[in-house]
XYZ file of C-alpha atoms in Angstrom:
600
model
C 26.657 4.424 -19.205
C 23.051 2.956 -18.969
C 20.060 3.206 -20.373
C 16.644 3.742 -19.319
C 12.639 3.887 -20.383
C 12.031 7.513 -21.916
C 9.236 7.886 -19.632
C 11.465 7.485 -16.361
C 11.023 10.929 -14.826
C 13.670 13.832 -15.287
C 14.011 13.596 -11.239
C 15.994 10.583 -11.554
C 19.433 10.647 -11.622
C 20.123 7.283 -13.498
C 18.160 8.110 -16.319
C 20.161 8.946 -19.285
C 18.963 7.387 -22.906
C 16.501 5.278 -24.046
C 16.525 3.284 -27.227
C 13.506 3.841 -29.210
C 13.829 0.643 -31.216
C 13.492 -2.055 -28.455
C 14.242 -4.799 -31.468
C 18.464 -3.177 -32.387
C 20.914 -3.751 -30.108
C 20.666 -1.801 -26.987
C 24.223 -1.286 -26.348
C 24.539 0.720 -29.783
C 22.958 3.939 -29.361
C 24.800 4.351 -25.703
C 28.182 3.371 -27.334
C 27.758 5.986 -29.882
C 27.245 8.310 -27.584
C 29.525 7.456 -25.266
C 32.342 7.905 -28.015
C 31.158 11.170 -28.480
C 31.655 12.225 -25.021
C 34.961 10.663 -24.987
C 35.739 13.011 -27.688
C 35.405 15.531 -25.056
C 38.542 14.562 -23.996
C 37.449 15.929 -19.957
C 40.253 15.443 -17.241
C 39.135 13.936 -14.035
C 40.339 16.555 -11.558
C 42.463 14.255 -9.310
C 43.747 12.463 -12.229
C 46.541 15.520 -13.281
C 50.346 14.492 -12.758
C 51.953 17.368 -13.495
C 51.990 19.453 -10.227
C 49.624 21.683 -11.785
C 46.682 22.765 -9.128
C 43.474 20.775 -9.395
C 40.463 23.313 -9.818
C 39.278 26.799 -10.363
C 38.319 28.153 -7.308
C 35.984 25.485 -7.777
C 37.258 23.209 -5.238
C 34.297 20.949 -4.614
C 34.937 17.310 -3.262
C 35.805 15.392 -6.695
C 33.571 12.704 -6.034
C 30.160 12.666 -8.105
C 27.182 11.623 -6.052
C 26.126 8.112 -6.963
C 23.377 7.805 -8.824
C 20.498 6.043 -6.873
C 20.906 2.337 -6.468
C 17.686 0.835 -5.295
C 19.383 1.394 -1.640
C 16.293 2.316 0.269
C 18.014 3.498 3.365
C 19.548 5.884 1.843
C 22.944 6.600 -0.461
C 26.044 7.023 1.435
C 28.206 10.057 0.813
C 31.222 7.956 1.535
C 32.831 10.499 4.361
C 32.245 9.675 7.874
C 29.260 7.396 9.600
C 25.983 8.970 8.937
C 22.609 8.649 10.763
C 19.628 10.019 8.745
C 16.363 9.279 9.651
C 12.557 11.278 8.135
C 8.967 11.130 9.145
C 6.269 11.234 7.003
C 4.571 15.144 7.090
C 1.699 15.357 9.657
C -1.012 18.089 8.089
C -1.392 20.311 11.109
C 1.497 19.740 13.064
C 1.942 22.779 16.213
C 5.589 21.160 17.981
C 8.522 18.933 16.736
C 8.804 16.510 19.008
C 11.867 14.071 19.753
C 10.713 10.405 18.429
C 11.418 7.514 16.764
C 10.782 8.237 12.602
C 11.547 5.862 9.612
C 14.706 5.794 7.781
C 15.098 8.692 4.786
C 16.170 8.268 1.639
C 19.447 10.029 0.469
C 22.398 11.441 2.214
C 24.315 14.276 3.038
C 27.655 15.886 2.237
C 28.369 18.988 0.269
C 30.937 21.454 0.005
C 32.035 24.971 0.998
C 29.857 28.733 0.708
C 30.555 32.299 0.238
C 33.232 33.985 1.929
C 33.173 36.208 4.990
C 35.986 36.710 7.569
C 37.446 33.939 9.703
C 39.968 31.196 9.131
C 39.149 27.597 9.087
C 38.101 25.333 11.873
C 40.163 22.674 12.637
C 37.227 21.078 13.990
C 35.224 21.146 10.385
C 36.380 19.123 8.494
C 34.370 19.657 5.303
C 36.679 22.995 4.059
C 38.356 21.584 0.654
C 36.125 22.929 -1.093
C 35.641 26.217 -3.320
C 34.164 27.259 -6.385
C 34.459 30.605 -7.987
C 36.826 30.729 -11.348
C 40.350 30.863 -10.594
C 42.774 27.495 -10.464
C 43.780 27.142 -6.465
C 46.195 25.472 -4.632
C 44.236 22.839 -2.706
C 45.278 24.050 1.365
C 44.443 27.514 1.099
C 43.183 28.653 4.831
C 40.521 30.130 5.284
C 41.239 33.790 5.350
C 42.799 33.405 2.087
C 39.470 32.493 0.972
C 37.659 35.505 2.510
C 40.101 37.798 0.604
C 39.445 36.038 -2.791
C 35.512 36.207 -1.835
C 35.884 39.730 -1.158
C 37.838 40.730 -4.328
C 35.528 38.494 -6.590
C 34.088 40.493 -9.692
C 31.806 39.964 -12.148
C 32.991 38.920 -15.732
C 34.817 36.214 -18.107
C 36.759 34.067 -16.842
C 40.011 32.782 -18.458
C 39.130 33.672 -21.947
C 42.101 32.583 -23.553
C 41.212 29.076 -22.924
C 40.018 26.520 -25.280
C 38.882 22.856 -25.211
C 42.224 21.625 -25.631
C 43.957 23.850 -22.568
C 44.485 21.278 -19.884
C 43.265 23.883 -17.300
C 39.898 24.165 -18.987
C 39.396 20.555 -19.127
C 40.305 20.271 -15.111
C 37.273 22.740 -14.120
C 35.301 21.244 -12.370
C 31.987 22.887 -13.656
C 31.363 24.435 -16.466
C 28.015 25.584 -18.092
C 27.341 26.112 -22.070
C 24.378 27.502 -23.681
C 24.471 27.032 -27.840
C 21.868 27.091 -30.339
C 20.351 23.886 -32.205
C 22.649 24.465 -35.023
C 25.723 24.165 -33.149
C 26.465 27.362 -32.960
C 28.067 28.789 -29.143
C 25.858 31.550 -26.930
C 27.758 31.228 -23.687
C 30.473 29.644 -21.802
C 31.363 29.884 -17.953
C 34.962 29.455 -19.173
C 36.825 30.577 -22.431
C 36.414 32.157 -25.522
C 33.412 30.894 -26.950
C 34.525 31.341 -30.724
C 37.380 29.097 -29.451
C 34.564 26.265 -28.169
C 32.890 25.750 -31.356
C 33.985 22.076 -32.456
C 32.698 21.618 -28.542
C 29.576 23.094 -29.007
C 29.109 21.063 -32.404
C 29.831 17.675 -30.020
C 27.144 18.655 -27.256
C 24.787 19.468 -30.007
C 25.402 16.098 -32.235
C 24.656 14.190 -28.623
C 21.394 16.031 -28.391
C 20.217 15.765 -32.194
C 21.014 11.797 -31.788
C 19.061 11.214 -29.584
C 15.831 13.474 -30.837
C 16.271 11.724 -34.157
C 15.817 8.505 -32.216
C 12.201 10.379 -31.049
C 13.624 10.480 -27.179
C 15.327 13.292 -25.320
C 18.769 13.211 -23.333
C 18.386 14.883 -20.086
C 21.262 13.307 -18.191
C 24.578 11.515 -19.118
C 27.099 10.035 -16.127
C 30.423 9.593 -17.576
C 32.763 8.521 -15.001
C 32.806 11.238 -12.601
C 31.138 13.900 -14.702
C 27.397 14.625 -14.914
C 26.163 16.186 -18.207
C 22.912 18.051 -17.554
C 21.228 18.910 -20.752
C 18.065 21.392 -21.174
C 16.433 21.835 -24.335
C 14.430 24.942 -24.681
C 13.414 25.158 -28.161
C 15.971 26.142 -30.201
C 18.269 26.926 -27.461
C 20.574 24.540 -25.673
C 21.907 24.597 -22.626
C 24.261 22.143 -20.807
C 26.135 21.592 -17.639
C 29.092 19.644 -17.260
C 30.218 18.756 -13.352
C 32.051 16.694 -11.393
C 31.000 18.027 -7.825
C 28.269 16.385 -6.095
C 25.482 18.481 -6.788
C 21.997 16.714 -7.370
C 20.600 16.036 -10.956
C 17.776 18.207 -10.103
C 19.994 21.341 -8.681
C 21.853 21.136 -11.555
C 18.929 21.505 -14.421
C 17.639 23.945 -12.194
C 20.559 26.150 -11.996
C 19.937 25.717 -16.065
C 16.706 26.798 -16.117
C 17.964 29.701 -14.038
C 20.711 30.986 -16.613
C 17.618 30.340 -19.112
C 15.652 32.560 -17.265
C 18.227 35.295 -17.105
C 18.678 35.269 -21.024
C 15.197 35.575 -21.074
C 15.051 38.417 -19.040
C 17.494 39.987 -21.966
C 15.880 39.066 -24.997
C 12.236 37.452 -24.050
C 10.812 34.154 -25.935
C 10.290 36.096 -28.862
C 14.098 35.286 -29.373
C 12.681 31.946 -31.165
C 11.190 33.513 -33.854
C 14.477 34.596 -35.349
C 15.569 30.529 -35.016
C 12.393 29.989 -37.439
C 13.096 32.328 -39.696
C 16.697 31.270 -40.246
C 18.234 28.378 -38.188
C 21.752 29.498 -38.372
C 20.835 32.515 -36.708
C 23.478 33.703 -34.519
C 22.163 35.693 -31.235
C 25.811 36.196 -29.787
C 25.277 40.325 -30.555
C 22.286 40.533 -28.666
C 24.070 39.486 -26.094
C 26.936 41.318 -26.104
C 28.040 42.858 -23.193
C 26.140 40.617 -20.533
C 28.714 37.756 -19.744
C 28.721 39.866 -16.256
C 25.079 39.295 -15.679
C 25.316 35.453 -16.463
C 29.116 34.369 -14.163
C 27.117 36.777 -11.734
C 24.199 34.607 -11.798
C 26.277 31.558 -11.519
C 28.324 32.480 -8.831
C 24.881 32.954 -6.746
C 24.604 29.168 -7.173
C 27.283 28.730 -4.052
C 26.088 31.671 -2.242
C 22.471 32.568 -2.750
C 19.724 30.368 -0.786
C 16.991 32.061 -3.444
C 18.380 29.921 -6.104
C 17.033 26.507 -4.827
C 14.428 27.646 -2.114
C 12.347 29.893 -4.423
C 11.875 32.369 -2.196
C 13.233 35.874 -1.115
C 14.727 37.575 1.680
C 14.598 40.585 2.864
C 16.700 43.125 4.957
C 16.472 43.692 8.753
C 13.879 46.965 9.056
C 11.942 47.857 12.029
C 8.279 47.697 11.168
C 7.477 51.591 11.137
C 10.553 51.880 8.408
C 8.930 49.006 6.165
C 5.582 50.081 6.595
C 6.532 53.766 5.793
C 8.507 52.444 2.042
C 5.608 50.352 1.372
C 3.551 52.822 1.770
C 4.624 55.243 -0.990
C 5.464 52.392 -3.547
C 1.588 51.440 -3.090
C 0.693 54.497 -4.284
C 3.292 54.421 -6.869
C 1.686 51.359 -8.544
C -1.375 52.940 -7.793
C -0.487 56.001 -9.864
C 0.361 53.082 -13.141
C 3.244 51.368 -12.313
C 3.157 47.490 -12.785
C 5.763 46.875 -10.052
C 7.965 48.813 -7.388
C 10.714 47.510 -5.686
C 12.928 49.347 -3.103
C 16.209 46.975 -2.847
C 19.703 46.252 -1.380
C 21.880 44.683 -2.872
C 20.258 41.164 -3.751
C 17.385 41.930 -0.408
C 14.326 43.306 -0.438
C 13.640 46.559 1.723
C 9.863 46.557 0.429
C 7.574 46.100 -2.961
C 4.226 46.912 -4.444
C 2.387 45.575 -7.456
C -0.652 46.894 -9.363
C -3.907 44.768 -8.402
C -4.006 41.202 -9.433
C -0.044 41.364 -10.799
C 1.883 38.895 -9.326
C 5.834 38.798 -9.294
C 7.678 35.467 -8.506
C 11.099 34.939 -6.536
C 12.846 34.001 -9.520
C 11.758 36.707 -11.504
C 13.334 38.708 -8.388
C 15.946 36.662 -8.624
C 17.005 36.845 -11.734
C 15.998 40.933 -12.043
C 18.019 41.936 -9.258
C 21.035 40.298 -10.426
C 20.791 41.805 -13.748
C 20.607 44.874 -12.233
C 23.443 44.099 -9.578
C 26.236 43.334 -11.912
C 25.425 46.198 -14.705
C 27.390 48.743 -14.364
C 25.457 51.425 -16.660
C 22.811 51.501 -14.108
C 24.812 52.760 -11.349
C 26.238 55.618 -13.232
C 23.074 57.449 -13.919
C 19.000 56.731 -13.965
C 18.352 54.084 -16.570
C 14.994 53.450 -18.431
C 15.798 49.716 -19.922
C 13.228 47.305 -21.855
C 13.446 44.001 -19.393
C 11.575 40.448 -19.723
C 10.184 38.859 -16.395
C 10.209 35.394 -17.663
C 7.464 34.048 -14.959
C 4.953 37.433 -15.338
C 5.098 36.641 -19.408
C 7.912 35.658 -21.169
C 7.041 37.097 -24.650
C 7.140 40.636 -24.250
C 9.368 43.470 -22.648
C 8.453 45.324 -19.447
C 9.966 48.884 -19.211
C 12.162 49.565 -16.061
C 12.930 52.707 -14.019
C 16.465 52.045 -12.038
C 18.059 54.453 -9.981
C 20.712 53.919 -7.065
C 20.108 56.143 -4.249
C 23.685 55.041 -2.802
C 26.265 52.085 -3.429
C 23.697 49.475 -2.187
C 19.669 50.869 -2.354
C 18.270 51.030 -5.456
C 14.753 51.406 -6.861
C 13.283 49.520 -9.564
C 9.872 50.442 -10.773
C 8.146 48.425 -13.847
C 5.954 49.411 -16.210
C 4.209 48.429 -19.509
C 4.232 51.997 -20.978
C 7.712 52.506 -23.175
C 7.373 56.650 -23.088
C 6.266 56.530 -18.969
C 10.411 57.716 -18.258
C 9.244 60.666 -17.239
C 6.360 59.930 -15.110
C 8.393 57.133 -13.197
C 10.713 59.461 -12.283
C 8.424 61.844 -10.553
C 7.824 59.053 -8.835
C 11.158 58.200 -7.762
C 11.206 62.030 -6.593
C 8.472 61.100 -3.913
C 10.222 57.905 -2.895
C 13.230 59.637 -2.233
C 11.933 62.245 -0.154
C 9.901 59.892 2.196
C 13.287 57.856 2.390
C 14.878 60.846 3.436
C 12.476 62.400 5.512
C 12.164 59.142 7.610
C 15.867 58.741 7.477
C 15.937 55.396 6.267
C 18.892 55.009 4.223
C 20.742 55.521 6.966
C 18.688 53.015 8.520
C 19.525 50.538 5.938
C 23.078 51.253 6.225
C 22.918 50.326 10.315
C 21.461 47.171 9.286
C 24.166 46.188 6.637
C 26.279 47.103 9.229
C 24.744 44.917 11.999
C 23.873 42.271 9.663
C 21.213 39.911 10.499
C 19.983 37.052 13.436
C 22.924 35.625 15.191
C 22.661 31.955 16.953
C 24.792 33.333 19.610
C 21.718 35.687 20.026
C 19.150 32.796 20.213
C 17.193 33.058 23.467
C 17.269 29.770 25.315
C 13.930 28.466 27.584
C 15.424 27.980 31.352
C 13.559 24.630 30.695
C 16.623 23.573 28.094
C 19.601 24.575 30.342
C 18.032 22.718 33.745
C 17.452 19.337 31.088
C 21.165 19.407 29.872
C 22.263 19.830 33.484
C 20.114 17.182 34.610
C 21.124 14.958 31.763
C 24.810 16.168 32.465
C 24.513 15.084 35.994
C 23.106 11.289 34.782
C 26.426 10.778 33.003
C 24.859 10.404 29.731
C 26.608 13.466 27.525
C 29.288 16.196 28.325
C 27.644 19.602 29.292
C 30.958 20.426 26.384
C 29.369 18.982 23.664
C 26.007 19.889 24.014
C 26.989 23.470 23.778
C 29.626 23.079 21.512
C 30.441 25.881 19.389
C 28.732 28.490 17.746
C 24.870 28.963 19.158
C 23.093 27.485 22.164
C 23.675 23.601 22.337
C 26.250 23.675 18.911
C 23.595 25.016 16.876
C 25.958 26.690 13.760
C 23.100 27.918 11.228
C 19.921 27.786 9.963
C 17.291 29.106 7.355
C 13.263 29.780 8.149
C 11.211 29.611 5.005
C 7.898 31.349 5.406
C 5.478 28.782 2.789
C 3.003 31.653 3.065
C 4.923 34.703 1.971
C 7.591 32.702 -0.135
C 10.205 34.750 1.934
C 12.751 33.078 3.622
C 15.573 34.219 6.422
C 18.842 33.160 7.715
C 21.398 33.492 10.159
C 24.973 34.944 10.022
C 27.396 32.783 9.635
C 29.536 32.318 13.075
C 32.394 29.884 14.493
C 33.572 27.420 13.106
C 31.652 28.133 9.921
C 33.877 31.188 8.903
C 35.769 30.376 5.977
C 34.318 30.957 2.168
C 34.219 27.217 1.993
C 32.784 25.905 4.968
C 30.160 28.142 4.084
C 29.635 26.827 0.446
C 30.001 23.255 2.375
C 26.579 23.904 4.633
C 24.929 25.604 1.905
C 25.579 22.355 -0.516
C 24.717 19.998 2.357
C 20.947 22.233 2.341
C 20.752 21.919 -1.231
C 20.471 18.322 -1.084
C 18.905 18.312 2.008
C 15.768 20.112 0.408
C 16.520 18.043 -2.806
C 15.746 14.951 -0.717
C 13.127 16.256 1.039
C 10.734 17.521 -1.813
C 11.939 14.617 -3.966
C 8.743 12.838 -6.143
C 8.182 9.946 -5.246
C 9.764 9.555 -2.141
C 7.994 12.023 0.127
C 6.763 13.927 1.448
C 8.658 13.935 5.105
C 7.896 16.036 7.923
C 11.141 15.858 9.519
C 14.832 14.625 8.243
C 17.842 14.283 10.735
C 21.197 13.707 9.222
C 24.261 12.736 11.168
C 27.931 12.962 9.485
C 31.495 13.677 10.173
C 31.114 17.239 9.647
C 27.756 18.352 11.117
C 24.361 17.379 11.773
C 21.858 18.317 9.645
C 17.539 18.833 10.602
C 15.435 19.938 8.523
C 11.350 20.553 9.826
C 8.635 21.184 6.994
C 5.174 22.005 7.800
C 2.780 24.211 5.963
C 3.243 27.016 6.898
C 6.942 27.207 7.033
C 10.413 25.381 6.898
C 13.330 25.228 8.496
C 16.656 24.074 7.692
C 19.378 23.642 10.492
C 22.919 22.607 11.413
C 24.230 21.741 14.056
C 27.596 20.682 15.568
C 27.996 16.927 14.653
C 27.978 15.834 18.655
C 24.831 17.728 18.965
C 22.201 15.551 21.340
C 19.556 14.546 18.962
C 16.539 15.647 21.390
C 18.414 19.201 21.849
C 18.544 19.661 18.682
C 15.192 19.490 18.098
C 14.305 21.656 21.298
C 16.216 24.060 19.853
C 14.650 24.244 16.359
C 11.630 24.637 18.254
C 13.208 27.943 19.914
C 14.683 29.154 16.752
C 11.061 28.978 15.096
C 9.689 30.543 18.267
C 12.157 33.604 18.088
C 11.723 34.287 14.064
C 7.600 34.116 15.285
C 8.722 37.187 17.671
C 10.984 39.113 14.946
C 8.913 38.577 12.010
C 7.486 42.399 11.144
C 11.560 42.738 11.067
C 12.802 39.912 8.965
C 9.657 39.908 6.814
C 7.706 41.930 4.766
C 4.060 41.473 5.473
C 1.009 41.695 3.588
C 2.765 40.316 0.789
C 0.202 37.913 0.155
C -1.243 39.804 -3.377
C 2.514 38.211 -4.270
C 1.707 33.945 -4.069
C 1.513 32.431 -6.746
């Protein structure tokens, strides 16, 4: 373990102490510490002899990303040759273009996304990995993983596990949140009154080093990271051994955070002040669905590292008509409307100058999502958006029209129950009149843009023939599999309405971990690309073993592809260019606009 100047910025992933005494010995402090992590006692995944299976559904790679090594063409991922090259961002630009750019910084390589049907690709080779809460045998194919995908519920995990149960100690990622006295909130894994000498050890690191007048945001011992986020009087940690950036990781803490927030609000600290023993467990009670819900969004949901939301496939005249009557819903006193499905947005209003953030979305429809009471009957609930003001409770009207629509309208007024649903009484008959719950439940059923579906300029197909014809690449491996010219996936981020969209997922990505693989592979390819210090790049193109990765930033939007990893570099980017010209033609359908009154 190493130390490092206090002042080194959380964004680095070698910083972990620094000695505020320059004149003791600068080994002591990190030895101290690194005795108490020992006491941890943490199995290295691949290091169990005893035939047991390595992980929880959590298959990741067991490799930790290196920390960064001064290596300014980039950090190897260690699987495969890799080709990764950036350009700095031009401010207006109109067309990617195929040219020569600088070398980038970082590398690829992540692991496996949420399930849908389909076995595994022989082809891919990036499928070991999974992630959800259950120990697996390591070759499970890939419809096996669909099933467990599909059957996945909300709740506690293997609560009769403890700190000293070998199968605890082999998950590969667990998250803890405990107060400053030592005292457990919340664990991904186990009984929590069971974790409390654990808890005690994770907050004895953290009060070390604050007596020493420094903070610990980041400890690498052997192949675990320890993430640690102090807010206040509340602690909250992540232990991993996957590969998953510094910076993901303390997000995905400020995240779970956010969502306890959105429980209790800030105002949680004054009970800390008033007595530091407190214990908040009760207040919680009942919500570990709403937090393993949130984290198993972090291998699934885009919204949790691109900030942004998505919304469901409408046409225009169905959007416009929704928006409509929530506008004069907030115009009648409600703070907020939202007309949702599932975790998408069908459309949303917000009183004049009220502004609602994608995490506060986020974090709101998941809370929603995995509690049951609110399906059963119309709920009236006190609930904190964490970004719109974190001290005090809105009120919220939630009532499910069907299995996946659902309204939520927000107010400040604690006895407006019966006014907001009046209001829900109007919303209900416009959706009905215009018939356009059965128009959601077409586009569930449909799902979303396909790459198979990608129009492709005549232009494209006579260059590949013509290139065919020179000898120079297969006709086979420019089209590969999947989409036009072994395009697999991608994601569009709109900059200007903080909305993003993606494809469906198609062959070969069709297992649950293939999928988690691309969606960890855009994690750090957006981690890289926003990284201080280091950017920012217009373009990134990443070559590897299991795909090819481009990734286009402008602003006004950005785009995230991947592509088959013989894709032709210049076809590639043609292509990108097409997929940014079709989402250009679709977007009254993918997007909801005139959300501007939303930036923030």
């Amino acid at each position: 373990m190493t130390s490092s100047d206090s002042s080194s910025s959380s964004s680095s992933s070698a910083t972990d102490f620094a000695d505020p005494n320059p004149s003791t010995d600068p080994g002591t402090n990190s030895e101290r510490v690194q005795s108490q992590l020992e006491s941890m006692n943490l199995s290295e995944p691949s290091g169990v002899s005893d035939g047991t299976p390595t992980d929880d559904a959590d298959g990741e790679e067991e490799e930790v990303a290196s920390a960064a090594n001064g290596n300014e063409g980039g950090v190897s991922n260690g699987g495969g040759e890799e080709i990764i090259e950036a350009s700095p961002r031009a401010e207006h630009p109109v067309e990617m273009e195929a040219g020569e750019e600088p070398p980038s910084p970082t590398s690829s390589g992540y692991d496996g996304e949420r399930g849908s049907s389909g076995g595994a690709s022989s082809t891919y080779k990036a499928d070991d990995a999974s992630e959800e809460g259950e120990i697996r045998e390591a070759n499970v194919d890939g419809d096996t993983a669909s099933q467990h995908e599909a059957a996945w519920l909300p709740g506690k995990r293997h609560v009769d596990e403890d700190d000293a149960s070998l199968s605890w100690r082999k998950r590969k990622k667990h998250f803890f949140i405990l107060s400053n006295s030592g005292k457990p909130i919340y664990s991904r894994y186990g009984d929590e009154h069971k974790l409390a000498g654990f808890s005690a050890t994770l907050q004895a690191i953290i009060s070390f080093v604050e007596n020493g007048g420094d903070r610990v945001n980041l400890v690498k011992a052997g192949k675990h990271q320890v993430v640690f986020l102090v807010k206040g009087p509340i602690y909250l940690v992540c232990i991993s051994c996957t590969d998953e950036t510094y910076e993901y990781l303390r997000g995905q803490l400020d995240l779970l955070y956010g969502q306890m927030i959105v429980i209790l609000t800030k105002s949680i600290d004054r009970c800390f002040e008033k007595n530091s023993k407190f214990d908040m467990t009760p207040l919680l009670g009942g919500t570990d669905a709403v937090f393993s819900s949130l984290v198993h969004s972090f291998s699934w949901n885009p919204a949790t590292f691109l900030h942004a939301y998505t919304c469901l496939p409408l046409p225009y005249a169905s959007r416009k008509a929704t928006g409509t009557v929530l506008q004069d819903v907030c115009a009648s006193g409600a703070l907020f409307a939202l007309l949702m499905c599932r975790h998408k947005v069908l459309s949303l209003a917000g009183a004049q100058k009220a502004s609602l953030h994608p995490d506060d979305l986020l974090l709101l429809s998941n809370f929603v999502m995995s509690s049951e009471s609110f399906r059963t009957s119309e709920s009236f609930s006190p609930i904190c958006l964490p970004r719109y003001n974190p001290q005090a409770f809105l009120h919220a009207y939630v009532h499910f029209f069907d299995d996946d629509t659902y309204v939520i309208l927000l107010t400040t007024r604690p006895d407006a129950f019966y006014h907001l649903k009046d209001c829900r009484v109007r919303i209900e008959a416009v959706l009905l009149k215009s018939n356009i719950l059965t128009t959601v439940q077409r586009s569930i059923a449909e799902g979303g843009l396909r790459v198979e579906d990608l129009p492709i300029d005549r232009r494209l197909r006579q260059k590949s023939s013509s290139t065919n014809n020179q000898g120079q690449v297969s006709t086979e491996v420019s089209v590969g599999t999947g989409g036009p010219f072994g395009l697999w996936h991608f994601m569009y981020r709109s900059i200007y309405l903080d909305q993003y969209v993606s494809s469906e997922f198609s062959a070969p990505v069709t297992s649950h971990r293939q999928q988690k693989s691309l969606y960890r592979a855009y994690q750090k390819l957006y981690a890289s690309m926003h990284e201080k210090g280091l950017g920012p790049h217009k373009t990134q193109y990443r070559r590897d073993e299991n795909y090819t990765l481009l990734c286009w930033v402008t602003p006004d939007f950005e785009l995230y592809a991947a592509f088959d990893p013989l894709a032709d570099k210049a076809m590639a980017i043609k292509i990108c260019n097409q997929v940014c010209q079709r989402v250009k033609e679709v977007e009254n359908e993918v997007f909801l606009q005139g959300a501007s009154p939303f930036s923030w």
